[in-house]
Short mmCIF file of C-alpha atoms and ligand atoms in Angstrom, two decimals:
data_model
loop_
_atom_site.label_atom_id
_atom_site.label_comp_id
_atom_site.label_asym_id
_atom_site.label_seq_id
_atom_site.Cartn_x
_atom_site.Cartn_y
_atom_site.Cartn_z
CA UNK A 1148 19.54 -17.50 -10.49
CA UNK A 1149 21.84 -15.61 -8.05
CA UNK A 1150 21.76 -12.09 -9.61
CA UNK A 1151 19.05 -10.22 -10.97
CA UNK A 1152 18.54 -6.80 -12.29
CA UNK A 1153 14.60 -5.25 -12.16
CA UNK A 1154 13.78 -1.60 -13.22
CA UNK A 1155 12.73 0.51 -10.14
CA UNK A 1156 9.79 -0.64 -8.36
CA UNK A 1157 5.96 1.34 -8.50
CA UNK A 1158 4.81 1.11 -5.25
CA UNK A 1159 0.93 2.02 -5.62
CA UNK A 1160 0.17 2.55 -1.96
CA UNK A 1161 2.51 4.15 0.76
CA UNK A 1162 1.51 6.41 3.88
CA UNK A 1163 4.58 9.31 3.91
CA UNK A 1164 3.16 11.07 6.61
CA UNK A 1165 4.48 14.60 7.40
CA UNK A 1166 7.37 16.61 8.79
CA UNK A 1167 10.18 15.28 9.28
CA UNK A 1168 9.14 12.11 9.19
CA UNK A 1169 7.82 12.21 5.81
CA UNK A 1170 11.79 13.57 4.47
CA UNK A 1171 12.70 10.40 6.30
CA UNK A 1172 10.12 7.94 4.38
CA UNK A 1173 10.40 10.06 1.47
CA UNK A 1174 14.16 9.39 1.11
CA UNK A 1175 14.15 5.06 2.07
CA UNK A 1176 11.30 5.58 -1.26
CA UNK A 1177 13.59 7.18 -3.26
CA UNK A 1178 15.80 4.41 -2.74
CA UNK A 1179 13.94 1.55 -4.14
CA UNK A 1180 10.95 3.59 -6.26
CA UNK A 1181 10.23 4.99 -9.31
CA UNK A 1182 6.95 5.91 -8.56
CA UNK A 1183 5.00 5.78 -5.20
CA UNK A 1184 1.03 6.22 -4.80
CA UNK A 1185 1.03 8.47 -1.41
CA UNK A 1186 -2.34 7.88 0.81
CA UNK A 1187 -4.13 10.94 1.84
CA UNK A 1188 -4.75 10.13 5.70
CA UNK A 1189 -2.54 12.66 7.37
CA UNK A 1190 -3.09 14.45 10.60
CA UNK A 1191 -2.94 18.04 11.79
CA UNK A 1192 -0.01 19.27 12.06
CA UNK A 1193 3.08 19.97 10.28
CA UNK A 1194 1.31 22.81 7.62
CA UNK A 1195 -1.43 20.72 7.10
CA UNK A 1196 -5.01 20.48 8.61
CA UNK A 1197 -5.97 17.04 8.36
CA UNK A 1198 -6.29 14.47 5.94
CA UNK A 1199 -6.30 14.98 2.04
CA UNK A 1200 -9.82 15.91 1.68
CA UNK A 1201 -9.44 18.49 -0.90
CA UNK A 1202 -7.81 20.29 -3.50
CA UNK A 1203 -6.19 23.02 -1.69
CA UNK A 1204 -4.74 20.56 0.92
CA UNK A 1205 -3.61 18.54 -1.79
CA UNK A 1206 -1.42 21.42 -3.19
CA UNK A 1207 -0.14 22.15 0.37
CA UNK A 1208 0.63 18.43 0.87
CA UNK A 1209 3.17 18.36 -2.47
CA UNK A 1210 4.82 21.75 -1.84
CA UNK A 1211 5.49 20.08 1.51
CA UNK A 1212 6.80 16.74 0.27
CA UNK A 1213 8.55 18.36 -3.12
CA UNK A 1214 10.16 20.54 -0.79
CA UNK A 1215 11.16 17.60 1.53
CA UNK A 1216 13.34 15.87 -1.03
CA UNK A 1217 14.01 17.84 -3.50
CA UNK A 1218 16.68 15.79 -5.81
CA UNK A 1219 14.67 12.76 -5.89
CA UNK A 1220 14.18 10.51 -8.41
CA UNK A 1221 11.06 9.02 -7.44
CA UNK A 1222 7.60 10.23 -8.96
CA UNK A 1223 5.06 11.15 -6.49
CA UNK A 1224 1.05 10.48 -7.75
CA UNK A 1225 -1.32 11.80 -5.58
CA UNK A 1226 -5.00 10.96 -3.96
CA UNK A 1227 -7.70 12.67 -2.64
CA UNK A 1228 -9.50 10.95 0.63
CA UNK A 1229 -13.45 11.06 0.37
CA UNK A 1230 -15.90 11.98 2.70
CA UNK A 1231 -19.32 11.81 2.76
CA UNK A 1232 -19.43 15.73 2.11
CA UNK A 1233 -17.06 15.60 -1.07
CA UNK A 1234 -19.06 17.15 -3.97
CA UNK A 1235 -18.39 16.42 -7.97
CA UNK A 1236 -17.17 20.15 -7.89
CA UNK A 1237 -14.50 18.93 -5.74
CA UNK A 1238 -13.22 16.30 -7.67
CA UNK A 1239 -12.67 18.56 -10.41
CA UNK A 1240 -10.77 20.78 -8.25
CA UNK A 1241 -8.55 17.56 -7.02
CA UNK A 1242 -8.19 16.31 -10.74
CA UNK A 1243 -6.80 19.54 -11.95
CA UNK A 1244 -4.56 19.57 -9.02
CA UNK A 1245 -3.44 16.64 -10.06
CA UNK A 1246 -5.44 13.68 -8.07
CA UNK A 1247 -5.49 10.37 -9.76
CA UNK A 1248 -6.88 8.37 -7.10
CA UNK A 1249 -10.04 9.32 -4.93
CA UNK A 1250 -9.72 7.09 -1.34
CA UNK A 1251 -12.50 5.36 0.48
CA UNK A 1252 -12.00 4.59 3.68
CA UNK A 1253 -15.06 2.96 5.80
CA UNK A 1254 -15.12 5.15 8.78
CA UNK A 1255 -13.43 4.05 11.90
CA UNK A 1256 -12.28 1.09 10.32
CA UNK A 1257 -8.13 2.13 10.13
CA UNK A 1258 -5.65 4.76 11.03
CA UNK A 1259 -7.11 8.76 10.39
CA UNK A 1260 -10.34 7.28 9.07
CA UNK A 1261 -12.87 9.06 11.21
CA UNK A 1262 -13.94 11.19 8.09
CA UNK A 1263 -14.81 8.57 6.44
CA UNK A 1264 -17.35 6.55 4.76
CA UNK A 1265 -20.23 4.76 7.07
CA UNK A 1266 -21.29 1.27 5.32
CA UNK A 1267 -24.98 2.69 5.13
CA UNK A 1268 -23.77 4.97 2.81
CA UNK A 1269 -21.50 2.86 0.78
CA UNK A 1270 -24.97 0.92 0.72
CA UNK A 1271 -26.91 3.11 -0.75
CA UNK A 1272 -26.03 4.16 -4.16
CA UNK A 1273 -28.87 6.92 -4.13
CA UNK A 1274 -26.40 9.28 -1.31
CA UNK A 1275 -25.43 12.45 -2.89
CA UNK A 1276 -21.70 10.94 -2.01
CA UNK A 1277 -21.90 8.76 -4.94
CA UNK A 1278 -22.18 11.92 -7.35
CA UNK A 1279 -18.93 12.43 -6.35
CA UNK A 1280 -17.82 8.60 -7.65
CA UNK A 1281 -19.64 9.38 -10.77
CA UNK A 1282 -17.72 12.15 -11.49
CA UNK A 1283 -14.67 9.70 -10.44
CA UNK A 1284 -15.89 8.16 -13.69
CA UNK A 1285 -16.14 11.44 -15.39
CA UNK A 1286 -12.73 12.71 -14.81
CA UNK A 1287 -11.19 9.63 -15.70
CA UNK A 1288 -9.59 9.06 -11.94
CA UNK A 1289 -9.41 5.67 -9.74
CA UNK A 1290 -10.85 4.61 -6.69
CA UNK A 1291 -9.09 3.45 -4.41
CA UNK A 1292 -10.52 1.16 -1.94
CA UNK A 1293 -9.66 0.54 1.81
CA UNK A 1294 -12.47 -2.81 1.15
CA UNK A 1295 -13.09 -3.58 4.54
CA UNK A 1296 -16.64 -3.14 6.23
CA UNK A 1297 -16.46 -1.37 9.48
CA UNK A 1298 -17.15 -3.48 13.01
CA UNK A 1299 -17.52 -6.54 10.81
CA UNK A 1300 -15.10 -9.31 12.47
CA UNK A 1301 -11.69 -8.94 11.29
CA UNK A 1302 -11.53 -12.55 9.52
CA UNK A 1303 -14.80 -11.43 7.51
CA UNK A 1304 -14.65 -7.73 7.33
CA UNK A 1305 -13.31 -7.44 3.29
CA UNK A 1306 -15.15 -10.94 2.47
CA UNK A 1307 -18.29 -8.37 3.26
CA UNK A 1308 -17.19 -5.01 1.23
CA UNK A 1309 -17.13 -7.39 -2.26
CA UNK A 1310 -20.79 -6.93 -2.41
CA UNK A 1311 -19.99 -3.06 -2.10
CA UNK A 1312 -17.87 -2.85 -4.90
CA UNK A 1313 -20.05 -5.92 -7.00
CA UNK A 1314 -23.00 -2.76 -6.87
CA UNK A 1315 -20.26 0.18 -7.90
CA UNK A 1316 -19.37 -2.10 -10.92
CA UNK A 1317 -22.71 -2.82 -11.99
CA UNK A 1318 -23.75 1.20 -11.28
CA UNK A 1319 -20.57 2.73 -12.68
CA UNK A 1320 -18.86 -0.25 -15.38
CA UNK A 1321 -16.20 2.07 -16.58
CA UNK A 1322 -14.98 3.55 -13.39
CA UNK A 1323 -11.46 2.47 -12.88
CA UNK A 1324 -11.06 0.83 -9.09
CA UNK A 1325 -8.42 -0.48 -7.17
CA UNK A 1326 -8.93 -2.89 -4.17
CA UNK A 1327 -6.23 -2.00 -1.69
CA UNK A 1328 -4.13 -4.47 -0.01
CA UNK A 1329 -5.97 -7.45 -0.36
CA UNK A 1330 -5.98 -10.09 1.62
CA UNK A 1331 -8.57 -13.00 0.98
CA UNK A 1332 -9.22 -15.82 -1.22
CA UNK A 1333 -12.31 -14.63 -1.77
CA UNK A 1334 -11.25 -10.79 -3.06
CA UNK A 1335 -8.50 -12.81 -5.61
CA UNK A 1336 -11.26 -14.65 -6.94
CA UNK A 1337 -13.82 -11.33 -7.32
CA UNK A 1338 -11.51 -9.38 -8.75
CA UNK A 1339 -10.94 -12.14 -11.23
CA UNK A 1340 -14.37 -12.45 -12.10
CA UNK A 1341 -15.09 -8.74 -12.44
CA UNK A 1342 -12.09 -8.57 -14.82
CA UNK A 1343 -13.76 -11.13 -16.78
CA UNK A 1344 -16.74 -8.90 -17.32
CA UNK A 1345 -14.66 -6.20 -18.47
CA UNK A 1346 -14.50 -4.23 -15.29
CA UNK A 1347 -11.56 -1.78 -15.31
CA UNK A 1348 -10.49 -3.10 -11.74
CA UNK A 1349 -7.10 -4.45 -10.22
CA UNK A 1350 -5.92 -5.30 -6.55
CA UNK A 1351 -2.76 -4.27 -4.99
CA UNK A 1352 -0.90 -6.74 -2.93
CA UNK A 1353 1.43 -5.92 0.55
CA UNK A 1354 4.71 -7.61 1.07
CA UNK A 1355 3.80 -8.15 4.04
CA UNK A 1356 0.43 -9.88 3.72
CA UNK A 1357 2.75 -12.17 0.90
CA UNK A 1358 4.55 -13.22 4.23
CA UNK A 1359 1.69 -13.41 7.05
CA UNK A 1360 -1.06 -15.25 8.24
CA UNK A 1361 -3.13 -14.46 11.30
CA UNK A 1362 -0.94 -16.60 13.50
CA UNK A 1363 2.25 -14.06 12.86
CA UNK A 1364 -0.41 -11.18 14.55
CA UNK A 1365 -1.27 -12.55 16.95
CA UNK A 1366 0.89 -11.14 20.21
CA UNK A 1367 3.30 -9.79 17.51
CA UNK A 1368 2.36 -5.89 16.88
CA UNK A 1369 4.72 -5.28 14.28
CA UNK A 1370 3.20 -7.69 12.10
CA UNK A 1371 -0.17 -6.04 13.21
CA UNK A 1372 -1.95 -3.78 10.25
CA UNK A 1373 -5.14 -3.45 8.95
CA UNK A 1374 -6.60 -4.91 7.00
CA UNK A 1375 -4.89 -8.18 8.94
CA UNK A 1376 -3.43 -11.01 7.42
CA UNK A 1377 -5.55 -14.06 6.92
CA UNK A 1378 -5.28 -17.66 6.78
CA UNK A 1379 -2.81 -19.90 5.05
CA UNK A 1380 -5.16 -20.60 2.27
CA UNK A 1381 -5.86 -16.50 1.24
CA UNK A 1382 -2.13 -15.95 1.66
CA UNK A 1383 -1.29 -18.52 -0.92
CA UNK A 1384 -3.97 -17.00 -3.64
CA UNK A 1385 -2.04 -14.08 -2.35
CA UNK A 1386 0.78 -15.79 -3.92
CA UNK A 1387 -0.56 -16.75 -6.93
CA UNK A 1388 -2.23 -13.67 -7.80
CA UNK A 1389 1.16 -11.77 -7.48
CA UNK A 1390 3.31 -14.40 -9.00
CA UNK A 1391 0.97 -15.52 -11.80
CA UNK A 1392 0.09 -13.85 -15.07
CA UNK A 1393 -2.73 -11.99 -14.55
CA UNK A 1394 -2.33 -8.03 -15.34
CA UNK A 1395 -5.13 -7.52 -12.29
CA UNK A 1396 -2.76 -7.24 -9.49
CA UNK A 1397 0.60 -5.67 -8.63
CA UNK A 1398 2.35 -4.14 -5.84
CA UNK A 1399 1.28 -1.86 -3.40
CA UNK A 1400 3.21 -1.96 -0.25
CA UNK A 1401 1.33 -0.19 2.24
CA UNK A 1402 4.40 1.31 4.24
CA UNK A 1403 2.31 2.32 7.20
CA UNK A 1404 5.06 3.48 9.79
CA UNK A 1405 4.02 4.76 13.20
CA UNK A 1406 6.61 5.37 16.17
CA UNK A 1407 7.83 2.34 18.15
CA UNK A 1408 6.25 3.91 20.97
CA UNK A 1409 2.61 4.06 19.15
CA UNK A 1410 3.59 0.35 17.87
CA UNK A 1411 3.32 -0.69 21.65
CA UNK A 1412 0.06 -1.41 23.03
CA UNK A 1413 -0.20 -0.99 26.73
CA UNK A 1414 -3.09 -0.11 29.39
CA UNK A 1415 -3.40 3.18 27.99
CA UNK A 1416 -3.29 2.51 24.69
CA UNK A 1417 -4.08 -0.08 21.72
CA UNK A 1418 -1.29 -0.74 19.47
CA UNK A 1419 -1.76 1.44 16.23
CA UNK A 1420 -1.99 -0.45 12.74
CA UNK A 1421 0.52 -0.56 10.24
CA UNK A 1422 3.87 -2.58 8.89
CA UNK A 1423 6.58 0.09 7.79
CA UNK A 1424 8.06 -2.20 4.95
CA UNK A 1425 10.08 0.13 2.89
CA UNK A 1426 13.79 -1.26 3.65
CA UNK A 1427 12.44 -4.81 3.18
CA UNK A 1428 9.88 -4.75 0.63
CA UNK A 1429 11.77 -5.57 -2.52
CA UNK A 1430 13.99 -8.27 -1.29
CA UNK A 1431 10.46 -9.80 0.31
CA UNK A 1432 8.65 -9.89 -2.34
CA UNK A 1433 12.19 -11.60 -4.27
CA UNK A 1434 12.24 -14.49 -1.73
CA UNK A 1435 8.83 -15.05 -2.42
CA UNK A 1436 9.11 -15.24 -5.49
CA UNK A 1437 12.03 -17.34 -5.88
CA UNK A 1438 10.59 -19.30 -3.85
CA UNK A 1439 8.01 -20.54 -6.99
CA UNK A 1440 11.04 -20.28 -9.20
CA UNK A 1441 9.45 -17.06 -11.12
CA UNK A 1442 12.20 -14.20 -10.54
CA UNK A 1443 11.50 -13.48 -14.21
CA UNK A 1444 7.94 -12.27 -13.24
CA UNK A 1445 9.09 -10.15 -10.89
CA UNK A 1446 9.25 -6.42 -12.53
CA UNK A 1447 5.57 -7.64 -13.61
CA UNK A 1448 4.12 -7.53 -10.22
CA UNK A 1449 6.38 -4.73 -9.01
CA UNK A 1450 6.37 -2.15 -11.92
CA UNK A 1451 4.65 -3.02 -15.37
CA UNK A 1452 1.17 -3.92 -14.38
CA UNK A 1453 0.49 -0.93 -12.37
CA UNK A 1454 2.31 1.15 -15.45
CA UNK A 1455 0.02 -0.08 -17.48
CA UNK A 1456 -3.43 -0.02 -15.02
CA UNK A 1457 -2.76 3.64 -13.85
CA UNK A 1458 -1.17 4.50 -17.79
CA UNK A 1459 2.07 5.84 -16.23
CA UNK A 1460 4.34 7.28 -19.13
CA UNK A 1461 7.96 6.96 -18.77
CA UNK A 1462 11.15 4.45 -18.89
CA UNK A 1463 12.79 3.10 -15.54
CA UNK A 1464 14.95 5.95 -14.08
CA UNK A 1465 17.50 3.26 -12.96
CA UNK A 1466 17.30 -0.46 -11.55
CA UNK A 1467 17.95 -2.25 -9.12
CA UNK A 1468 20.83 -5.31 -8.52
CA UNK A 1469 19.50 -8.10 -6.08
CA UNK A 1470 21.66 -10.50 -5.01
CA UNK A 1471 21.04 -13.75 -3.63
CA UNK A 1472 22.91 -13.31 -0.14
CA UNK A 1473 21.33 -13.99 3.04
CA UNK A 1474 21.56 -11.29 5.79
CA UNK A 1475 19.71 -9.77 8.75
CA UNK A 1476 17.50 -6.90 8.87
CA UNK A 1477 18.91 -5.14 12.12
CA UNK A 1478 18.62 -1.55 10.77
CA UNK A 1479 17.28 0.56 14.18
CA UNK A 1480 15.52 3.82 14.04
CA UNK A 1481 12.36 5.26 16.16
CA UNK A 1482 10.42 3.21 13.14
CA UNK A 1483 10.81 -0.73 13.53
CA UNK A 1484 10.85 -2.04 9.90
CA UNK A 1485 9.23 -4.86 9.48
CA UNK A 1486 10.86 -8.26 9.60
CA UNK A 1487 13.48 -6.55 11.94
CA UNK A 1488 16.25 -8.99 13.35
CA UNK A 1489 14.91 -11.85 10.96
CA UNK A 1490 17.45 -13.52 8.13
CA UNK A 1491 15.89 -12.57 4.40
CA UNK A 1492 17.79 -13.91 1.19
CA UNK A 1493 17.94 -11.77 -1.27
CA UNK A 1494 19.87 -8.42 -0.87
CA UNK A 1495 19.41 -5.39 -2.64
CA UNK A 1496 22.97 -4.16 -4.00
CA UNK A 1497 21.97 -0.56 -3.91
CA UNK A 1498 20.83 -0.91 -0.53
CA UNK A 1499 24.62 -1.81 0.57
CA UNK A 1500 25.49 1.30 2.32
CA UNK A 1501 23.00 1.47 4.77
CA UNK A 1502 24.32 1.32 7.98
CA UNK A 1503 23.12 -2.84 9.79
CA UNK A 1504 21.89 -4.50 7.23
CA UNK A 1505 23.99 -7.51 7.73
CA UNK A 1506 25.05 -9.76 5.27
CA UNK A 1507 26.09 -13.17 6.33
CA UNK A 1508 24.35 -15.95 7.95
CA UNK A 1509 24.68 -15.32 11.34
CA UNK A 1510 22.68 -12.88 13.70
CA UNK A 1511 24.62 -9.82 14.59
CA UNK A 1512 24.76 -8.61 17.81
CA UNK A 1513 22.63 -5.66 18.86
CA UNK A 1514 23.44 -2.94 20.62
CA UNK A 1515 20.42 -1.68 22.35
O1 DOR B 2670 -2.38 -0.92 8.79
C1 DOR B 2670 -2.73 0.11 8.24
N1 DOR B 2670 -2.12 1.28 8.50
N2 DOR B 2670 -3.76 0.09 7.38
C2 DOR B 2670 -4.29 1.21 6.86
O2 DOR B 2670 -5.23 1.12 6.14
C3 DOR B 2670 -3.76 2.54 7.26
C4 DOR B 2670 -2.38 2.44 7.71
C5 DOR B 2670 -1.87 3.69 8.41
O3 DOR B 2670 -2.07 4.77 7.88
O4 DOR B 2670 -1.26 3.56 9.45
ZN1 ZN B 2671 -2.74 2.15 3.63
#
C-alpha cells in the first residue's frame, strides 16, 4: 500500500502552552487533528496565573486559546490539574466548565509539576485529596495519569506507580482512568489485566516512545522527555499494544515543545523535558505501522479508540492523504521538532505546503 486515506487524528494528550506560542502549536494541531486533549501545566504569564488548577483558570485558558485560532477545525477538550488542595466542590466547578479529564502529576517529577501530588499521598487513600477522585467518579470525568513515582530511578519510576493505580481501581472500580504515555512492558501488561476485570481504564501511547529506547536519550536532548523511553523489549509491547486489537490504548502524542534554547542543557541549566512531535507524529506512527504491515489499523489507534473511551460524538471533519514518499524533516523554527534532519517514509499530502519538508531521498542542505 502506497496511498492511504485516515480520518483526522485525536490526539489525547498535547501541551499548547500560551501566548504566542500556543497560536503557533495551536495552528501545526489544526493541521493534522480533529480533536486534541490539552494538558493543564501552564505557567504564569500570558493572562494566566499558573497551571490549570481550577475552574476559573480553565475558562481563562479557552477564551485565550479560542481566541488564538479562531477558524479552526480542531476540537479542543479540556483538563483540570490536581493538587493536593483540590476539593469535590471544585471538580464540580471544572466539570461544568467543561473539564473531562482531572491530571495527576507526582510532584516534581516533570515540567510545571511542583503543585503536584507527593507519593505519600497518592499512598494513602484516606487524604482528603482522594474526595476529590471520588467525585472524579461522581461527575463522570477521567483521570489522567502522569504514572511515574517521583525520585524513583528513571528505568523503574512507572513500573512503581502500577501499584498506585492497582489501589484506585480496587477503591474506585468505575472511575474512568487513563495512563499517560506509557512506556513499559510492565504498564501494557497492567492495563491489560485491569481491563480484564472490567476496569474502565486505557493507556495512551507517544510517537515518540513508538520510536525510542533509552539508548536514543542518552546525549541526545531532543529525544529527552519524561517519562523516558525504555528498553527494546517495552518499546516493542509499545508496538503491539498500538498496532494490535485491543480498544485499551490509542494515541496520545505528548507534543511537549520548549525553546531550543531551554532544549540545551549547559552549566547553568539541565535540559528541560519534552519531544515537540506535532509535524511528525502522523507519518511516525504510519512507518511504524507499515512496518508490521497493519496500515489498515491505523485510524484505530489514532482516532476510534479514544472516540469511543472518552465517548466523543461527531464524524471526521476531513482526512488526511499519506503517501508513501520518503523525505526529510528539515522544517526550522525556535522549536526543534522531533526527528529533525532524519529521512521518514510516509508523507502527509496535506502537509505539502509547508515550507522544508523535503521530499526525496537525499538530505537537503541547511542553511543555518
Ligand atoms: O517530557 C515531558 N514534557 N513530559 C511531561 O510530562 C510534561 C511535558 C512538558 O510539559 O514539557
Ligand atoms: Zn505531557
Amino acid at each position: 500500500m502506497d496511498r492511504l486515506v485516515i480520518p483526522a487524528v485525536f490526539d489525547m494528550h498535547q501541551h499548547l502552552r500560551q501566548g504566542a506560542d500556543a497560536v503557533y502549536f495551536l495552528k501545526w494541531v489544526d493541521r493534522v487533528c480533529d480533536v486534541a486533549l490539552v494538558m493543564p501545566n501552564t505557567v504564569v504569564g500570558h493572562g494566566l496565573e499558573g497551571p490549570i488548577t481550577t475552574a476559573e483558570r480553565l475558562n481563562q485558558y479557552r477564551t485565550l486559546l479560542e481566541r488564538a485560532v479562531p477558524d479552526r477545525k480542531a476540537h479542543l477538550v479540556w483538563t483540570l490539574y490536581l493538587t493536593e488542595e483540590t476539593t469535590p466542590e471544585m471538580i464540580r466547578a471544572a466539570a461544568a466548565a467543561g473539564a473531562t479529564g482531572y491530571k495527576i502529576y507526582p510532584r516534581g517529577e516533570t515540567t510545571n509539576s511542583d503543585q503536584g501530588i507527593r507519593e505519600a499521598v497518592l499512598r494513602d487513600l484516606r487524604h482528603p485529596f482522594w474526595r476529590a477522585i471520588e467525585e472524579i467518579q461522581n461527575v463522570g470525568g477521567v483521570v489522567n495519569h502522569h504514572g511515574e513515582i517521583p525520585g524513583a530511578d528513571v528505568y523503574d519510576a512507572e513500573r512503581k506507580y502500577c501499584s498506585v493505580i492497582d489501589a484506585v481501581c480496587r477503591e474506585y472500580p468505575k472511575l474512568r482512568q487513563v495512563v499517560e504515555h506509557v512506556t513499559t512492558a510492565d504498564m501494557v501488561q497492567n492495563i491489560r489485566e485491569w481491563r480484564e476485570e472490567d476496569r474502565p481504564i486505557a493507556g495512551t501511547i507517544t510517537a515518540h516512545h513508538l520510536c525510542l529506547t533509552l539508548n536514543d536519550v542518552v546525549g541526545q536532548t531532543h529525544n529527552f522527555c519524561k517519562p523516558v523511553a525504555k528498553g527494546t523489549k517495552d518499546r516493542d509491547a509499545l508496538i503491539s499494544a498500538a498496532t494490535g486489537w485491543s480498544d485499551g490504548f490509542f494515541f496520545g502524542s505528548d507534543a511537549a515543545p520548549h525553546h531550543r534554547t531551554k532544549k540545551v542543557s549547559n552549566e547553568f541549566q539541565p535540559a528541560c523535558a519534552g519531544c515537540w512531535t506535532t509535524p511528525v507524529m502522523v507519518q511516525l506512527v504510519a512507518q511504524v505501522f507499515d512496518k508490521l504491515n497493519c496500515l489498515d489499523r491505523l485510524p484505530r489507534f489514532l482516532r476510534t479508540n479514544a472516540k469511543t473511551f472518552y465517548n466523543i460524538q461527531g464524524e471526521p471533519s476531513r482526512t488526511l492523504t499519506l503517501e508513501r514518499k520518503p523525505w526529510w524533516n528539515t522544517y526550522r523554527s525556535g522549536y526543534v521538532p522531533f526527528w529533525f534532519d532524519k529521512l521518514l517514509d510516509w508523507r502527509v499530502a496535506e502537509l505539502d505546503e509547508i515550507p522544508n519538508f523535503h521530499t526525496g531521498p537525499n538530505r537537503p542542505t541547511m542553511e543555518v
